[in-house]
mmCIF file of C-alpha atoms and ligand atoms in Angstrom:
data_model
loop_
_atom_site.group_PDB
_atom_site.id
_atom_site.type_symbol
_atom_site.label_atom_id
_atom_site.label_comp_id
_atom_site.label_asym_id
_atom_site.label_seq_id
_atom_site.Cartn_x
_atom_site.Cartn_y
_atom_site.Cartn_z
ATOM 1 C CA MET R 16 99.064 100.527 12.955
ATOM 2 C CA ARG R 17 95.422 101.186 12.023
ATOM 3 C CA ILE R 18 94.168 104.666 12.858
ATOM 4 C CA GLY R 19 90.551 105.772 12.713
ATOM 5 C CA ALA R 20 87.735 107.667 14.357
ATOM 6 C CA HIS R 21 84.429 107.389 16.137
ATOM 7 C CA VAL R 22 81.823 108.292 13.503
ATOM 8 C CA ASP R 23 78.105 108.573 12.895
ATOM 9 C CA GLN R 24 76.429 105.196 12.484
ATOM 10 C CA ALA R 25 74.373 106.045 9.347
ATOM 11 C CA ASP R 26 77.168 105.412 6.807
ATOM 12 C CA PRO R 27 80.393 104.518 8.624
ATOM 13 C CA LEU R 28 82.325 103.654 5.454
ATOM 14 C CA ALA R 29 81.617 107.066 3.908
ATOM 15 C CA GLU R 30 82.716 108.654 7.189
ATOM 16 C CA ALA R 31 85.921 106.601 7.084
ATOM 17 C CA ALA R 32 86.648 107.780 3.541
ATOM 18 C CA ALA R 33 86.033 111.407 4.531
ATOM 19 C CA ARG R 34 88.748 111.119 7.205
ATOM 20 C CA SER R 35 91.181 108.769 5.391
ATOM 21 C CA ALA R 36 90.552 106.443 8.324
ATOM 22 C CA GLU R 37 91.633 102.793 8.363
ATOM 23 C CA ALA R 38 89.235 102.019 11.188
ATOM 24 C CA VAL R 39 85.910 103.328 12.440
ATOM 25 C CA GLN R 40 83.979 102.971 15.638
ATOM 26 C CA PHE R 41 80.256 103.644 15.842
ATOM 27 C CA PHE R 42 77.103 102.913 17.810
ATOM 28 C CA LEU R 43 74.506 100.412 16.626
ATOM 29 C CA SER R 44 71.651 102.165 18.425
ATOM 30 C CA ASP R 45 70.906 105.285 20.449
ATOM 31 C CA PRO R 46 73.823 105.401 22.926
ATOM 32 C CA GLN R 47 71.512 106.838 25.603
ATOM 33 C CA GLY R 48 68.729 104.314 24.985
ATOM 34 C CA TRP R 49 67.850 100.730 25.860
ATOM 35 C CA LYS R 50 66.700 99.595 22.406
ATOM 36 C CA ALA R 51 68.351 96.492 20.977
ATOM 37 C CA PRO R 52 70.255 97.144 17.738
ATOM 38 C CA LYS R 53 68.302 96.699 14.510
ATOM 39 C CA PRO R 54 69.695 94.551 11.685
ATOM 40 C CA ARG R 55 71.642 96.784 9.275
ATOM 41 C CA GLU R 56 70.881 96.827 5.563
ATOM 42 C CA ASP R 57 74.569 97.429 4.832
ATOM 43 C CA ALA R 58 75.748 94.438 6.913
ATOM 44 C CA GLU R 59 77.247 92.638 3.936
ATOM 45 C CA ARG R 60 79.080 95.749 2.726
ATOM 46 C CA LEU R 61 80.414 96.359 6.236
ATOM 47 C CA ARG R 62 81.618 92.773 6.582
ATOM 48 C CA ALA R 63 83.461 93.034 3.260
ATOM 49 C CA ALA R 64 85.009 96.432 3.975
ATOM 50 C CA GLU R 65 88.754 96.922 4.251
ATOM 51 C CA VAL R 66 88.157 99.404 7.034
ATOM 52 C CA ASP R 67 88.341 97.811 10.495
ATOM 53 C CA LEU R 68 85.106 98.165 12.429
ATOM 54 C CA TYR R 69 84.609 98.638 16.160
ATOM 55 C CA VAL R 70 81.274 98.991 17.910
ATOM 56 C CA HIS R 71 80.783 101.085 21.023
ATOM 57 C CA ALA R 72 78.072 99.767 23.344
ATOM 58 C CA PRO R 73 75.458 102.240 24.655
ATOM 59 C CA TYR R 74 76.441 104.442 27.580
ATOM 60 C CA VAL R 75 73.415 103.312 29.602
ATOM 61 C CA ILE R 76 74.935 99.848 30.039
ATOM 62 C CA ASN R 77 76.207 99.280 33.569
ATOM 63 C CA VAL R 78 76.685 95.593 34.316
ATOM 64 C CA ALA R 79 78.445 96.350 37.609
ATOM 65 C CA THR R 80 75.612 98.074 39.439
ATOM 66 C CA LEU R 81 73.815 96.414 42.336
ATOM 67 C CA ASN R 82 70.551 97.834 40.945
ATOM 68 C CA ASN R 83 68.808 94.849 39.298
ATOM 69 C CA ARG R 84 66.666 97.088 37.127
ATOM 70 C CA ILE R 85 69.803 98.416 35.445
ATOM 71 C CA ARG R 86 72.122 95.392 35.686
ATOM 72 C CA ILE R 87 69.860 92.746 34.165
ATOM 73 C CA PRO R 88 68.839 94.783 31.084
ATOM 74 C CA SER R 89 72.477 95.881 30.771
ATOM 75 C CA ARG R 90 73.635 92.296 30.404
ATOM 76 C CA LYS R 91 70.977 91.599 27.802
ATOM 77 C CA LEU R 92 71.767 94.767 25.863
ATOM 78 C CA LEU R 93 75.477 93.953 25.938
ATOM 79 C CA LEU R 94 74.858 90.453 24.573
ATOM 80 C CA GLY R 95 72.532 91.857 21.901
ATOM 81 C CA HIS R 96 75.170 94.338 20.831
ATOM 82 C CA ALA R 97 77.828 91.634 20.788
ATOM 83 C CA ALA R 98 75.721 89.533 18.423
ATOM 84 C CA ALA R 99 74.982 92.515 16.175
ATOM 85 C CA ALA R 100 78.605 93.679 16.182
ATOM 86 C CA ALA R 101 79.826 90.196 15.274
ATOM 87 C CA GLY R 102 77.207 90.149 12.513
ATOM 88 C CA ILE R 103 78.830 93.091 10.758
ATOM 89 C CA GLY R 104 82.329 91.700 11.222
ATOM 90 C CA ALA R 105 83.429 94.099 13.960
ATOM 91 C CA LYS R 106 86.791 93.442 15.605
ATOM 92 C CA GLY R 107 85.598 94.370 19.066
ATOM 93 C CA LEU R 108 82.783 95.697 21.222
ATOM 94 C CA ILE R 109 83.799 98.493 23.579
ATOM 95 C CA VAL R 110 81.928 98.909 26.853
ATOM 96 C CA HIS R 111 82.599 101.241 29.768
ATOM 97 C CA GLY R 112 83.765 99.784 33.070
ATOM 98 C CA GLY R 113 80.670 100.919 34.942
ATOM 99 C CA HIS R 114 80.218 101.739 38.600
ATOM 100 C CA VAL R 115 78.261 100.980 41.746
ATOM 101 C CA ASN R 116 76.107 103.534 43.544
ATOM 102 C CA ALA R 117 77.400 105.533 46.516
ATOM 103 C CA GLY R 118 77.466 103.364 49.613
ATOM 104 C CA ASP R 119 77.417 100.105 47.641
ATOM 105 C CA ASP R 120 80.284 97.616 47.895
ATOM 106 C CA LEU R 121 82.608 97.893 44.904
ATOM 107 C CA ALA R 122 83.579 94.226 45.395
ATOM 108 C CA VAL R 123 80.031 93.273 44.399
ATOM 109 C CA GLY R 124 80.419 95.423 41.282
ATOM 110 C CA PHE R 125 83.530 93.490 40.257
ATOM 111 C CA ASP R 126 81.713 90.219 40.903
ATOM 112 C CA ASN R 127 78.812 91.434 38.766
ATOM 113 C CA TRP R 128 81.294 91.852 35.927
ATOM 114 C CA ARG R 129 82.429 88.245 36.461
ATOM 115 C CA LYS R 130 78.810 87.120 36.398
ATOM 116 C CA THR R 131 78.256 88.979 33.127
ATOM 117 C CA PHE R 132 80.991 86.952 31.447
ATOM 118 C CA ALA R 133 79.780 83.746 33.129
ATOM 119 C CA TYR R 134 76.235 84.501 31.881
ATOM 120 C CA ALA R 135 77.578 85.043 28.359
ATOM 121 C CA ALA R 136 79.643 81.834 28.583
ATOM 122 C CA ASP R 137 76.450 79.904 29.413
ATOM 123 C CA SER R 138 75.045 80.930 26.049
ATOM 124 C CA GLY R 139 78.206 80.078 24.096
ATOM 125 C CA GLY R 140 80.328 83.090 25.011
ATOM 126 C CA PHE R 141 80.636 86.508 23.426
ATOM 127 C CA PRO R 142 80.983 86.109 19.653
ATOM 128 C CA LEU R 143 83.684 88.811 19.427
ATOM 129 C CA PRO R 144 86.203 90.385 21.818
ATOM 130 C CA VAL R 145 84.573 92.563 24.470
ATOM 131 C CA LEU R 146 86.887 95.439 25.401
ATOM 132 C CA ILE R 147 86.315 97.068 28.765
ATOM 133 C CA GLU R 148 87.194 100.773 28.648
ATOM 134 C CA ASN R 149 88.599 102.859 31.495
ATOM 135 C CA THR R 150 86.393 105.766 32.551
ATOM 136 C CA ALA R 151 87.135 109.303 33.748
ATOM 137 C CA GLY R 152 84.828 110.030 36.630
ATOM 138 C CA GLY R 153 83.058 108.856 39.734
ATOM 139 C CA ASP R 154 84.164 107.599 43.132
ATOM 140 C CA ASN R 155 82.723 104.099 42.732
ATOM 141 C CA SER R 156 83.963 103.195 39.272
ATOM 142 C CA CYS R 157 85.241 99.760 38.285
ATOM 143 C CA ALA R 158 87.832 101.014 35.804
ATOM 144 C CA ARG R 159 88.780 104.619 36.600
ATOM 145 C CA ARG R 160 92.169 104.122 38.244
ATOM 146 C CA LEU R 161 94.505 101.166 38.093
ATOM 147 C CA ASP R 162 93.869 99.995 41.653
ATOM 148 C CA ALA R 163 90.240 99.350 40.686
ATOM 149 C CA LEU R 164 91.259 97.885 37.319
ATOM 150 C CA ALA R 165 93.489 95.364 39.104
ATOM 151 C CA ARG R 166 90.578 94.256 41.297
ATOM 152 C CA LEU R 167 88.323 94.017 38.240
ATOM 153 C CA TRP R 168 90.804 91.813 36.382
ATOM 154 C CA ASP R 169 91.237 89.633 39.476
ATOM 155 C CA ALA R 170 87.487 89.127 39.581
ATOM 156 C CA LEU R 171 87.293 88.314 35.865
ATOM 157 C CA GLY R 172 89.813 85.517 36.334
ATOM 158 C CA ASP R 173 90.107 83.219 33.344
ATOM 159 C CA HIS R 174 87.428 84.869 31.220
ATOM 160 C CA GLU R 175 88.647 86.229 27.896
ATOM 161 C CA VAL R 176 88.422 90.009 28.341
ATOM 162 C CA GLY R 177 89.988 92.774 26.285
ATOM 163 C CA PHE R 178 90.934 96.296 27.288
ATOM 164 C CA CYS R 179 90.459 99.663 25.620
ATOM 165 C CA LEU R 180 92.663 102.448 26.986
ATOM 166 C CA ASP R 181 91.258 105.974 26.657
ATOM 167 C CA THR R 182 93.952 108.632 27.150
ATOM 168 C CA CYS R 183 91.469 111.384 28.079
ATOM 169 C CA HIS R 184 89.739 109.168 30.626
ATOM 170 C CA ALA R 185 93.042 108.033 32.137
ATOM 171 C CA TYR R 186 94.398 111.549 32.537
ATOM 172 C CA ALA R 187 91.150 113.138 33.704
ATOM 173 C CA GLY R 188 90.627 110.081 35.900
ATOM 174 C CA GLY R 189 93.899 110.645 37.707
ATOM 175 C CA GLU R 190 96.449 108.350 36.037
ATOM 176 C CA GLU R 191 99.638 109.900 34.606
ATOM 177 C CA LEU R 192 100.186 108.875 30.980
ATOM 178 C CA LEU R 193 103.924 108.404 31.421
ATOM 179 C CA ASP R 194 104.592 104.632 31.512
ATOM 180 C CA LEU R 195 100.852 104.046 31.769
ATOM 181 C CA VAL R 196 100.889 101.300 29.142
ATOM 182 C CA ASP R 197 103.375 99.223 31.138
ATOM 183 C CA ARG R 198 101.328 99.652 34.301
ATOM 184 C CA VAL R 199 98.100 98.695 32.517
ATOM 185 C CA LYS R 200 99.627 95.689 30.773
ATOM 186 C CA ALA R 201 100.986 94.451 34.120
ATOM 187 C CA ILE R 202 97.314 94.133 35.110
ATOM 188 C CA THR R 203 95.461 93.212 31.925
ATOM 189 C CA GLY R 204 98.254 91.623 29.906
ATOM 190 C CA ARG R 205 96.883 93.389 26.827
ATOM 191 C CA ILE R 206 95.645 96.582 25.249
ATOM 192 C CA ASP R 207 93.378 95.885 22.300
ATOM 193 C CA LEU R 208 92.513 99.448 21.321
ATOM 194 C CA VAL R 209 93.583 102.979 22.220
ATOM 195 C CA HIS R 210 91.081 105.817 22.324
ATOM 196 C CA ALA R 211 93.422 108.701 21.531
ATOM 197 C CA ASN R 212 91.804 111.840 22.887
ATOM 198 C CA ASN R 213 93.016 115.021 24.473
ATOM 199 C CA SER R 214 91.163 116.288 27.542
ATOM 200 C CA LYS R 215 89.397 119.587 28.140
ATOM 201 C CA GLY R 216 89.398 118.775 31.858
ATOM 202 C CA GLY R 217 92.597 118.875 33.905
ATOM 203 C CA PHE R 218 94.471 116.004 35.531
ATOM 204 C CA ASN R 219 92.236 114.073 37.943
ATOM 205 C CA SER R 220 89.329 116.441 37.240
ATOM 206 C CA GLY R 221 87.013 113.491 36.661
ATOM 207 C CA HIS R 222 85.611 115.285 33.606
ATOM 208 C CA ASP R 223 84.950 113.189 30.507
ATOM 209 C CA ARG R 224 85.341 115.949 27.911
ATOM 210 C CA HIS R 225 87.386 115.042 24.853
ATOM 211 C CA ASP R 226 89.424 117.540 22.874
ATOM 212 C CA ASN R 227 91.403 117.462 19.626
ATOM 213 C CA LEU R 228 94.941 116.195 20.015
ATOM 214 C CA ASP R 229 96.639 119.570 19.709
ATOM 215 C CA GLY R 230 94.111 121.166 22.087
ATOM 216 C CA GLY R 231 93.328 120.294 25.673
ATOM 217 C CA THR R 232 95.430 119.832 28.769
ATOM 218 C CA ILE R 233 97.522 116.785 27.728
ATOM 219 C CA ASP R 234 100.865 117.132 25.961
ATOM 220 C CA PRO R 235 100.087 115.453 22.598
ATOM 221 C CA ASP R 236 103.533 113.831 22.647
ATOM 222 C CA LEU R 237 102.365 111.822 25.638
ATOM 223 C CA VAL R 238 99.369 110.547 23.665
ATOM 224 C CA VAL R 239 101.712 109.533 20.846
ATOM 225 C CA ALA R 240 103.973 107.772 23.352
ATOM 226 C CA VAL R 241 101.001 105.832 24.759
ATOM 227 C CA ILE R 242 100.015 104.680 21.266
ATOM 228 C CA ARG R 243 103.570 103.618 20.441
ATOM 229 C CA ALA R 244 103.915 101.664 23.669
ATOM 230 C CA ALA R 245 100.492 100.038 23.316
ATOM 231 C CA GLY R 246 101.098 98.920 19.727
ATOM 232 C CA ALA R 247 97.322 98.687 19.290
ATOM 233 C CA PRO R 248 94.877 100.168 16.771
ATOM 234 C CA VAL R 249 93.774 103.731 17.470
ATOM 235 C CA ILE R 250 90.410 105.474 17.411
ATOM 236 C CA VAL R 251 90.116 109.223 17.948
ATOM 237 C CA GLU R 252 86.875 110.308 19.620
ATOM 238 C CA THR R 253 87.529 113.970 19.126
ATOM 239 C CA PRO R 254 85.331 116.925 18.083
ATOM 240 C CA GLY R 255 85.176 118.745 14.760
ATOM 241 C CA GLY R 256 83.616 116.131 12.481
ATOM 242 C CA ALA R 257 85.504 114.945 9.420
ATOM 243 C CA ALA R 258 87.817 117.989 9.395
ATOM 244 C CA GLY R 259 88.743 117.889 13.090
ATOM 245 C CA GLN R 260 89.119 114.125 13.274
ATOM 246 C CA GLY R 261 90.854 113.981 9.895
ATOM 247 C CA ALA R 262 93.444 116.427 11.218
ATOM 248 C CA ASP R 263 93.898 114.334 14.375
ATOM 249 C CA ILE R 264 94.398 111.183 12.307
ATOM 250 C CA ALA R 265 96.891 112.947 10.029
ATOM 251 C CA PHE R 266 98.745 114.273 13.077
ATOM 252 C CA LEU R 267 99.073 110.789 14.568
ATOM 253 C CA ARG R 268 100.070 109.198 11.284
ATOM 254 C CA ASP R 269 102.737 111.808 10.808
ATOM 255 C CA ARG R 270 104.145 111.390 14.323
ATOM 256 C CA LEU R 271 103.954 107.606 14.352
ATOM 257 C CA VAL R 272 105.424 107.115 10.885
ATOM 258 C CA THR R 273 108.123 109.750 10.918
ATOM 259 C CA GLY R 274 108.904 109.292 14.597
ATOM 260 C CA ALA R 275 109.151 113.081 14.888
HETATM 261 ZN ZN1 ZN I 11 86.682 106.400 24.775
#
């Protein structure tokens, strides 16, 4: 099982080494901005690296919204990131499930997701797995709780779609972690990546605030149990830089290897 961390995008391989990480996730642009990713000078080195690479799409992307001025650029930005992520040999592109605005029909949001994959298919399909991630907050989210996730996967139909399970988002979003993997897999059939994070916010608080694994409101044993059940690679998106994340990685490796 590959375990790694979300790191700064400037030199991801150095960040991986600093944490003894076997995988890294990073942004290819400003996560709060709409700029397309620039070609990376270290693309060849990244492609050749033994460390597994994952790219997180910008937070501003919301392909579900009924607002054309957000949805259309979101699709384009997602496709641009997919091309750039594939170009550096990334194993997956993670994107949040998105939401519709208050008063808008969530069914249209799910259909907008379908259209995003149909739009990509028209131009040859996404060049790497796109992993939709569950989110913590909001009343109109496409992937906060499993009832919405089931409707999203229904809408996506036969399109090839991956799933990234974030333990903080699930718990803060109002899903118990016990047996969560089975309940998710009954819907998605797969979990491609686990974001292993503790949560500063309480159960169903809706707060997306990550904490180190031995901090926060979640019993860390439950996070370990989720990882074991998922059998997927792990990325910690926890605070504390190389020291804090390195400790989280070491904690998981110890628990997962020794079975303690
Ligand atoms: Zn996450």
